[in-house]
Short mmCIF file of C-alpha atoms and ligand atoms in Angstrom, two decimals:
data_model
loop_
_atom_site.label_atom_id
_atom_site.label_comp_id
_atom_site.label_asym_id
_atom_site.label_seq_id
_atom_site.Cartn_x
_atom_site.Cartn_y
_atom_site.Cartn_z
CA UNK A 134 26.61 -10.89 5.79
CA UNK A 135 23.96 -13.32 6.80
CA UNK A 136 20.36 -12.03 6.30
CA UNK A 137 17.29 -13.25 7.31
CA UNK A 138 14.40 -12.53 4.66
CA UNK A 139 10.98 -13.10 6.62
CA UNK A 140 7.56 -12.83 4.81
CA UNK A 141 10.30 -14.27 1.72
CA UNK A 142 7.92 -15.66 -1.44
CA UNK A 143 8.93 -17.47 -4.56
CA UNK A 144 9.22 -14.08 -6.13
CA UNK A 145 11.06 -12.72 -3.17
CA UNK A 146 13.71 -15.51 -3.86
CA UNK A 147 13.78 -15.14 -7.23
CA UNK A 148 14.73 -11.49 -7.23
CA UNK A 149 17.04 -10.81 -3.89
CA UNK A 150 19.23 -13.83 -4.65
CA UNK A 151 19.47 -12.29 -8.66
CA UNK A 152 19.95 -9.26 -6.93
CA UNK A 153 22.87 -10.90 -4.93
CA UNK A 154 24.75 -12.86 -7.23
CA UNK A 155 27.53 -10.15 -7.48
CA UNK A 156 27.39 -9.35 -3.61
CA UNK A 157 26.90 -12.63 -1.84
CA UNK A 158 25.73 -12.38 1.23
CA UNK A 159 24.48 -14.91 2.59
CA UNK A 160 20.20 -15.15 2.22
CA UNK A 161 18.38 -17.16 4.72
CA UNK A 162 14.75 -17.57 3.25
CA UNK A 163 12.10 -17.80 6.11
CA UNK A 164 8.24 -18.07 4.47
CA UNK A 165 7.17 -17.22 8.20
CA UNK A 166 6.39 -13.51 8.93
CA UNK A 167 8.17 -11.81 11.76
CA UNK A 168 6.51 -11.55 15.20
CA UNK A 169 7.73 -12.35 18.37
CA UNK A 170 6.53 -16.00 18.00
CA UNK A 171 9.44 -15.97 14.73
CA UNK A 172 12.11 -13.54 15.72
CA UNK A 173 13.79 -16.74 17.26
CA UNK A 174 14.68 -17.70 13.55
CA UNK A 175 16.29 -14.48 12.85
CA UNK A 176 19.50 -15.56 15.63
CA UNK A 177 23.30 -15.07 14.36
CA UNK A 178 21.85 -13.01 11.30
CA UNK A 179 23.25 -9.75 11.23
CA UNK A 180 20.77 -8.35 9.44
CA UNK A 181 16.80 -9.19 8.55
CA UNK A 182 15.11 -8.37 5.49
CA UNK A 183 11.37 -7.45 6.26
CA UNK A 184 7.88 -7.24 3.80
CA UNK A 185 4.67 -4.91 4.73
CA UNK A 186 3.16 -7.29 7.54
CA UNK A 187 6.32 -8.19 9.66
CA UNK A 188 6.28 -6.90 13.18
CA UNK A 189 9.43 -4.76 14.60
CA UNK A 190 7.98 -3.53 17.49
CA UNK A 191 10.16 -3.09 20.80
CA UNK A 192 9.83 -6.84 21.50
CA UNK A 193 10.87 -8.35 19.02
CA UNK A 194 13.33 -5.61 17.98
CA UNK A 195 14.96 -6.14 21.61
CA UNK A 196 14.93 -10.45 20.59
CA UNK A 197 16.61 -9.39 17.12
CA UNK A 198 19.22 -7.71 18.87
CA UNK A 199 20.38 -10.28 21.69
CA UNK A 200 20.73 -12.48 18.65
CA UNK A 201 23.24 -10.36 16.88
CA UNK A 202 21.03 -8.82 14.31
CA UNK A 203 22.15 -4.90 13.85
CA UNK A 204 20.32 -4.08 10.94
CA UNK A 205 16.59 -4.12 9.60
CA UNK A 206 16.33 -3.80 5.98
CA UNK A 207 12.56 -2.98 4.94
CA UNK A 208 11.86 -4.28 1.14
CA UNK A 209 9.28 -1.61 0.90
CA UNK A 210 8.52 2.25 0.93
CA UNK A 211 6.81 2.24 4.33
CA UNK A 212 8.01 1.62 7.49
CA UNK A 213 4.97 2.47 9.79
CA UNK A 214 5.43 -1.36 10.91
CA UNK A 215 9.01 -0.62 12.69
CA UNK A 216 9.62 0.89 16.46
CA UNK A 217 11.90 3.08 14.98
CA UNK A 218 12.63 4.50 18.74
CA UNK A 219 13.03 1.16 20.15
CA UNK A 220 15.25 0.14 16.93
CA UNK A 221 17.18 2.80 18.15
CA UNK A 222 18.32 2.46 21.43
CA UNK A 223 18.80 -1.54 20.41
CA UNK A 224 21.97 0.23 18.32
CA UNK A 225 19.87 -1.43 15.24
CA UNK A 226 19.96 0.65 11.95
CA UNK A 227 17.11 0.96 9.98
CA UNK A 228 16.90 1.32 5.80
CA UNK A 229 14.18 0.83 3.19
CA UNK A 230 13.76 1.60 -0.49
CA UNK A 231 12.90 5.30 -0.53
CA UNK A 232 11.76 4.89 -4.23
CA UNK A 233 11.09 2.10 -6.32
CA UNK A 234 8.74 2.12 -8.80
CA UNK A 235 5.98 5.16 -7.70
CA UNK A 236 4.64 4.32 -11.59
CA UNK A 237 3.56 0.53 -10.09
CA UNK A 238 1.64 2.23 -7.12
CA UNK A 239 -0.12 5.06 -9.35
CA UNK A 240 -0.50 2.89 -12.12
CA UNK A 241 -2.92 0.13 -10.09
CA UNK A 242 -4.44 2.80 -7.95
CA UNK A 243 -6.03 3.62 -12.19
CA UNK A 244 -6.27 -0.11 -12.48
CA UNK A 245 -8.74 -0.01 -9.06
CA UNK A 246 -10.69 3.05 -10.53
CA UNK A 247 -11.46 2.26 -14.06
CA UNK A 248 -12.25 -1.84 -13.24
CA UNK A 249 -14.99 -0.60 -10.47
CA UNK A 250 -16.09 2.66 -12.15
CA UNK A 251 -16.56 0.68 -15.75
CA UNK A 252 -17.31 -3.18 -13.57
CA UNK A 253 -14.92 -4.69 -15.03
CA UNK A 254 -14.81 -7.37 -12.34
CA UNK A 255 -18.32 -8.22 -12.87
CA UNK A 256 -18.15 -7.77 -16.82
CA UNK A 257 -15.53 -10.48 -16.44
CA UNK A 258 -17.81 -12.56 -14.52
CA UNK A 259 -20.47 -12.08 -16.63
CA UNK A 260 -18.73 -12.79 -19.89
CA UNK A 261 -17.57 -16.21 -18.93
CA UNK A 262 -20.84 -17.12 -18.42
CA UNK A 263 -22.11 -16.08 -21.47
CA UNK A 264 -24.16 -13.10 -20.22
CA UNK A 265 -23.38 -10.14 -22.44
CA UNK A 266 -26.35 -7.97 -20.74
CA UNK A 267 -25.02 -4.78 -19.33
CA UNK A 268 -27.38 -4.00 -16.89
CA UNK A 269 -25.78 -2.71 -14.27
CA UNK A 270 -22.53 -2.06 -15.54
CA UNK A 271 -23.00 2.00 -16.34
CA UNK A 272 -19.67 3.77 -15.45
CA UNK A 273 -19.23 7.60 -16.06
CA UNK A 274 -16.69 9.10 -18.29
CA UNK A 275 -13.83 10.32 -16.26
CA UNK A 276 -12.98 13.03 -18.69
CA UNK A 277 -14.32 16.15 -16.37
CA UNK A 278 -14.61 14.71 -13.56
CA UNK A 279 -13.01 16.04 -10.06
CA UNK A 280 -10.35 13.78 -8.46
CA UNK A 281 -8.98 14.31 -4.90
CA UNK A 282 -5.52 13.30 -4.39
CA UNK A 283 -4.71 13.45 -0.55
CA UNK A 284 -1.33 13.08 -0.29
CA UNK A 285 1.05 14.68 -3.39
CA UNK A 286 3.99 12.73 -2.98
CA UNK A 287 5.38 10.25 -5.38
CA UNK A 288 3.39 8.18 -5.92
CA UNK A 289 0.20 10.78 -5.64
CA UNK A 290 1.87 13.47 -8.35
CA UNK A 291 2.17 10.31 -11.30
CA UNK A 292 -1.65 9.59 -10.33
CA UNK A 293 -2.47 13.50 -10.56
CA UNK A 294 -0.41 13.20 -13.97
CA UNK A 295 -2.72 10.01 -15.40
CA UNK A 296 -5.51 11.69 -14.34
CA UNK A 297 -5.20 15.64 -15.55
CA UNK A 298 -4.34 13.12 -19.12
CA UNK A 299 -7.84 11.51 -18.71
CA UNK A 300 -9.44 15.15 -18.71
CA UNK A 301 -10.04 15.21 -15.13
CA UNK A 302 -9.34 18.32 -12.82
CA UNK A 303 -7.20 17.02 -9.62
CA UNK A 304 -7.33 18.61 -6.13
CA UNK A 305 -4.43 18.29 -3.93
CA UNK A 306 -4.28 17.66 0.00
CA UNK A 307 -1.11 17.43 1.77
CA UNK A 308 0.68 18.94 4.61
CA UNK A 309 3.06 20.17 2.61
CA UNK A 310 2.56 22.17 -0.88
CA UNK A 311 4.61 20.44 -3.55
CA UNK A 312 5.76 23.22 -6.52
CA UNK A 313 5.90 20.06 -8.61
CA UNK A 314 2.36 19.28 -7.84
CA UNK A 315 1.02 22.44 -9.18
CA UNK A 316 3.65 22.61 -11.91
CA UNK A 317 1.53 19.81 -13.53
CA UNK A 318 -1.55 21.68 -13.42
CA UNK A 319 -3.31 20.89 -10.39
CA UNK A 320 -3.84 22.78 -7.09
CA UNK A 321 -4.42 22.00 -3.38
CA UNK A 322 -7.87 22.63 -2.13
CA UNK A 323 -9.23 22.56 1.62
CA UNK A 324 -11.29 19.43 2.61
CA UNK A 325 -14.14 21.24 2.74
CA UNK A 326 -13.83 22.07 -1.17
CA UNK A 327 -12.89 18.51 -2.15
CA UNK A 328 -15.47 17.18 0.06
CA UNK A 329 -18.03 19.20 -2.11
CA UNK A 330 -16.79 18.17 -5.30
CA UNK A 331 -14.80 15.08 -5.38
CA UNK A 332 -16.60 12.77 -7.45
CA UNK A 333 -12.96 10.58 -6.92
CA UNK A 334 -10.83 10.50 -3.64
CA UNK A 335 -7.62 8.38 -4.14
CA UNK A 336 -5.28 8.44 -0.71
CA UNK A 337 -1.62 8.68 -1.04
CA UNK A 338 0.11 9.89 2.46
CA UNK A 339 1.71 7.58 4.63
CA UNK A 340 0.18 5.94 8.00
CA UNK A 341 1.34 8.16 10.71
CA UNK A 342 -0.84 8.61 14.58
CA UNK A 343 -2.16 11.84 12.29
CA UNK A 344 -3.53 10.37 9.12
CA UNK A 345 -4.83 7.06 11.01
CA UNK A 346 -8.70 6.97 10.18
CA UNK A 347 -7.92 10.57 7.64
CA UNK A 348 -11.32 8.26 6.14
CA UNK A 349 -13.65 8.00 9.26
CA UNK A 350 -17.49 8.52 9.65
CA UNK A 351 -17.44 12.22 10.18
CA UNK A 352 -15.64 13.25 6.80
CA UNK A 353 -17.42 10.22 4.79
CA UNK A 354 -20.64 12.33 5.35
CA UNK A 355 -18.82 15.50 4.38
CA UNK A 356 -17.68 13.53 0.84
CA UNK A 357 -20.21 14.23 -2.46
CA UNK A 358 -22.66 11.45 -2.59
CA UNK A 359 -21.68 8.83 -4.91
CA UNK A 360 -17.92 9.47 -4.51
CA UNK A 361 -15.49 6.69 -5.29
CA UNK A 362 -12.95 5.69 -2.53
CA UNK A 363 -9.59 4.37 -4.05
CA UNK A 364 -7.01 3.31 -1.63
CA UNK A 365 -3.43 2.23 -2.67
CA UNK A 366 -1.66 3.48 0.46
CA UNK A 367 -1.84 1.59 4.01
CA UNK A 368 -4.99 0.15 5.49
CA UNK A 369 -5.24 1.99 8.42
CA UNK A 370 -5.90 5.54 6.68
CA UNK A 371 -9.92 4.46 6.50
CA UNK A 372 -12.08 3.37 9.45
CA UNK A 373 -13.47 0.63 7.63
CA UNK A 374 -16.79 -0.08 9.45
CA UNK A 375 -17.77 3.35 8.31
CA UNK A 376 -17.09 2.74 5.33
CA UNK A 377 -19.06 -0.25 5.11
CA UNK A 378 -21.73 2.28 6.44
CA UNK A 379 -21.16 4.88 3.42
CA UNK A 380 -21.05 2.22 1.27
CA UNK A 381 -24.61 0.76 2.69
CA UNK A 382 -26.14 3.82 2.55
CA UNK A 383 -25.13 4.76 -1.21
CA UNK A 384 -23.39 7.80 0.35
CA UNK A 385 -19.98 6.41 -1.25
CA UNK A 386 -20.43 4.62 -4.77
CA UNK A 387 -17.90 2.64 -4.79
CA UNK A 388 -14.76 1.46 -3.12
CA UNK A 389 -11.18 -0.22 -4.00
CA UNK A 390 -8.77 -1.54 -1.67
CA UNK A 391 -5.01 -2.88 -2.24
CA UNK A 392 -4.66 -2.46 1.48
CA UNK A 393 -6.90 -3.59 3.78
CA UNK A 394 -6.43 -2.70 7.84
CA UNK A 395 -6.11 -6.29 9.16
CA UNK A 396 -4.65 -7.42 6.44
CA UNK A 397 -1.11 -8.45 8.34
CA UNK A 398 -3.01 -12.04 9.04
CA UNK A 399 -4.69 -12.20 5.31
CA UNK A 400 -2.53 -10.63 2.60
CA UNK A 401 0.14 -12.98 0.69
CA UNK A 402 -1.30 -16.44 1.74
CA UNK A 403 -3.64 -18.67 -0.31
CA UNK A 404 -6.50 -18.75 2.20
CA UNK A 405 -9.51 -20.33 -0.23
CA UNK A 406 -9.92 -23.64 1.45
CA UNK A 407 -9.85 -22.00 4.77
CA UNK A 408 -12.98 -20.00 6.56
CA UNK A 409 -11.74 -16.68 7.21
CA UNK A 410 -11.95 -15.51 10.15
CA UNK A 411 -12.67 -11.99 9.77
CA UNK A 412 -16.86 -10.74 9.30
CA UNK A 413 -15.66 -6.93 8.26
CA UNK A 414 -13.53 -8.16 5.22
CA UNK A 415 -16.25 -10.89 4.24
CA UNK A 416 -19.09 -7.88 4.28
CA UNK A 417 -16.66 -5.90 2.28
CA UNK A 418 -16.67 -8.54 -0.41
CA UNK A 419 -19.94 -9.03 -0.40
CA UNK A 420 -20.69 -5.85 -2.01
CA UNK A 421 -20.77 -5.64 -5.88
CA UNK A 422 -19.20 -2.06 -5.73
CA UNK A 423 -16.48 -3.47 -3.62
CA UNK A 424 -12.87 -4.49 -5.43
CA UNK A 425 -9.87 -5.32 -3.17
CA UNK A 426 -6.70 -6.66 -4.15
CA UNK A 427 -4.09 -8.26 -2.04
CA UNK A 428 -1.46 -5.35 -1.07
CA UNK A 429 -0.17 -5.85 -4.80
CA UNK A 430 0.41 -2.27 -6.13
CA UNK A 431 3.82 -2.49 -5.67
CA UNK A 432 4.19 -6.06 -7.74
CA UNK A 433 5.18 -5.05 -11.25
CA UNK A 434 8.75 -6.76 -12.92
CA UNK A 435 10.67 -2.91 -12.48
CA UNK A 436 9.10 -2.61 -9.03
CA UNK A 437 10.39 -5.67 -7.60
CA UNK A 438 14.04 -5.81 -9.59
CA UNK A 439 14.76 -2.64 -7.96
CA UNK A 440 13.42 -2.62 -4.32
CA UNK A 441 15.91 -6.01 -4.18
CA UNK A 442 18.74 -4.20 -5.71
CA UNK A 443 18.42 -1.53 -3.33
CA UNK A 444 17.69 -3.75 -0.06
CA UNK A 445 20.90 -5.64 -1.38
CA UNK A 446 22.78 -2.60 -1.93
CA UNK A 447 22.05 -1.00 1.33
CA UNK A 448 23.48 -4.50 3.49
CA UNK A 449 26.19 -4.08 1.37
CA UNK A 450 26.35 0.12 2.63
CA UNK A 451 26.24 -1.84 6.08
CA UNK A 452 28.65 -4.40 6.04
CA UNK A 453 31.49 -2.24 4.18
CA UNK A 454 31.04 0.34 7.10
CA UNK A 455 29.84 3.19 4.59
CA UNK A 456 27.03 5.79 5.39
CA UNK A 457 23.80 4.27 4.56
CA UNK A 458 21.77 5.91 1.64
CA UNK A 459 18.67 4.70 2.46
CA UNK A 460 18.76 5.13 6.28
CA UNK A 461 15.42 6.17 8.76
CA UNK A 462 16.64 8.26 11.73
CA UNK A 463 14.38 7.57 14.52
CA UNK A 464 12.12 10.53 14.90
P1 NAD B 785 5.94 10.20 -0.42
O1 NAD B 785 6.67 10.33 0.86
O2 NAD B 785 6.64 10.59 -1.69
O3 NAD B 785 4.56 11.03 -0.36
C1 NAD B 785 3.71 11.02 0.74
C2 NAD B 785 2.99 12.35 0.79
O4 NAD B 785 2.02 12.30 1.84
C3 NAD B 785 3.93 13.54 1.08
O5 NAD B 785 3.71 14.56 0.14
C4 NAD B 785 3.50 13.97 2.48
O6 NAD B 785 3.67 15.37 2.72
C5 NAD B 785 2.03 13.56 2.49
N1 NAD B 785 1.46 13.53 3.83
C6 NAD B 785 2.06 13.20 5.01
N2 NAD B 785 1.20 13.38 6.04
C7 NAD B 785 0.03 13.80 5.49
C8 NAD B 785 -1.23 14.16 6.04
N3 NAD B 785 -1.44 14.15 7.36
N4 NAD B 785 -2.22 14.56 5.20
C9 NAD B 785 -1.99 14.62 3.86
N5 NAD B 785 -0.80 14.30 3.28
C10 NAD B 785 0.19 13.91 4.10
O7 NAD B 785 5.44 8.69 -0.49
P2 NAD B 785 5.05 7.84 -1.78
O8 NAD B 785 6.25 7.14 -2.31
O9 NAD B 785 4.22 8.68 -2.69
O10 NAD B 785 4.15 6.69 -1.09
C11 NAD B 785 2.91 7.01 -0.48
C12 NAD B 785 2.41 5.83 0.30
O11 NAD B 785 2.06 4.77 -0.60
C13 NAD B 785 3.46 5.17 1.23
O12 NAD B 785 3.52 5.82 2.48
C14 NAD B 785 2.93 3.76 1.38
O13 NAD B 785 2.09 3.69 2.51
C15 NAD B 785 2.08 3.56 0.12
N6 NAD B 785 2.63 2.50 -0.75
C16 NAD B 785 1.82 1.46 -1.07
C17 NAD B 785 2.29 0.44 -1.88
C18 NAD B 785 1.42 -0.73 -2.31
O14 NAD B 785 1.94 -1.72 -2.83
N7 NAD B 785 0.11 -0.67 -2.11
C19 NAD B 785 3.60 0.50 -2.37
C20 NAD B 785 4.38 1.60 -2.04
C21 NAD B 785 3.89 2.60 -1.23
#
């Protein structure tokens, strides 16, 4: 089958065509992201492979049908970026990689916490310019400390495991109770509770109309003052101008993003000799409590070998005619 792979990278390359070498489909590599200003490169490919930032909404999924594509494979967990509905009634199927690695994810989300809870980024900083002073750089112990895990999925249960190993007492909140969360030794709590006692909130649910903004100016000033803000999940969970509020007015501590909300124009491009056009990501840097990272949670050697295997495995579901494992029904 011929696939086009939008948002495709060097690493992106690398691993779907090692992925393919026993399946051979044929991999058309596009750097561009998809949007209806692309979708035009997408024609006579049966199926597209798509990243975090490409666009499938009913425009361009209508485009990617009239040129013959019948099958959007996501290389990622999320699909909040697809018109499922519209996919739908274009007759195009839908699949993404249901699980990966959720140890990448969980394992950077502790990455974010420890390097702005201990300043590592400045420490690093400092040290290269031969300042070994360490004003400024007091962290807390962890050990004791209360962590709020809002969303107990995957990804969320490995980071409840790291931290209940750190010493740490974790409080769940989900929409739905998992047995396994508990099993480990943790328990759900209302937000009212973990806005009392937090001193860590780290967001794991998906971007859905319901959890849009979950992190918004009325529960920031509900959160224990000081808290640190960790999130490895999708932009769009926190209102960032109140954060940048919270952060101002010491009411949060400290913050770490891998996911930024208008990051679709940002993430995965070498921007440094450009101006960057956007004032609410440049005051979020500015802040020496403020880490981000570039949507790279996911971006670990095991992650990436098996989200390609997968993506390849599922066109090859598709083209052979066979259910497809990794399908998303519209809703
Ligand atoms: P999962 O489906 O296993 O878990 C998600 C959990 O969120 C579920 O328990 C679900 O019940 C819960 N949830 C849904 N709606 C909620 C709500 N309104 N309030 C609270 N909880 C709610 O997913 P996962 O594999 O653990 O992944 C979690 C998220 O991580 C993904 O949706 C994706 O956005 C993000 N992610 C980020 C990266 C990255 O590189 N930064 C990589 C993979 C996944």
């Amino acid at each position: 089958m011929k696939i086009a792979v939008f948002s495709a990278r060097r690493y992106d390359r690398e691993f779907l065509s090692a992925a393919n070498s026993l399946a051979g489909h044929q991999l058309a590599f596009f750097e561009a992201r998809l949007e209806a200003q692309t979708v035009a490169l997408a024609a006579g490919c049966e199926a597209v492979c798509l990243f975090v930032n490409d666009l499938a909404d009913d425009v361009v999924l209508k485009a990617l049908a009239a040129g013959g594509t019948r099958l959007v494979a996501l290389r990622c967990t999320g699909f909040n970026n697809v018109d499922l509905k519209a996919a739908a009634d274009c007759g195009i199927k839908v699949v993404r990689v249901v699980s990966y690695s959720p140890y990448a994810v969980a394992e950077h989300a502790v990455a974010l916490l420890q390097s702005i809870n201990r300043k590592i980024h400045r420490a690093y900083n400092r040290t290269r310019d031969s300042n070994f002073a360490l004003d400024g750089l007091l962290g807390f112990d962890l050990n004791g400390k209360t962590v709020a895990v809002v969303g107990t999925g995957k990804i969320g249960r490995i980071f409840t495991k790291i931290m209940l190993g750190f010493g740490c007492e974790v409080l769940g909140y989900d929409v739905f109770h998992s047995p396994e969360f508990e099993a480990l030794g943790a328990r759900y709590a209302a937000a009212a509770e973990i806005g009392e006692r937090a001193d860590i909130i780290s967001l794991h649910c998906p971007l859905t109309p319901e959890t849009k903004h979950i992190v918004n100016a009325h529960t920031l000033s509900r959160v224990k003052r000081g808290a640190l803000l960790i999130n490895t999940s999708r932009g769009a969970l926190v209102d960032t101008e109140a954060v940048i509020e919270a952060l101002k007015s010491g009411q949060l501590g400290g913050l770490a993003l891998d996911v930024y909300e208008q990051e679709a124009d940002l993430f995965y491009r070498d921007l440094s000799n450009t101006v960057v056009d956007d004032d609410v990501l440049q005051r979020l840097l500015s802040f020496p409590n403020v880490i981000v990272t570039g949507h790279q949670a996911f971006f670990t050697r095991e992650a990436i070998s098996t989200i390609c295997e997968t993506t390849i495995a599922s066109v090859s579901e598709f083209a052979a005619g066979l259910a497809l494992s990794n399908e998303i029904l519209a809703p």
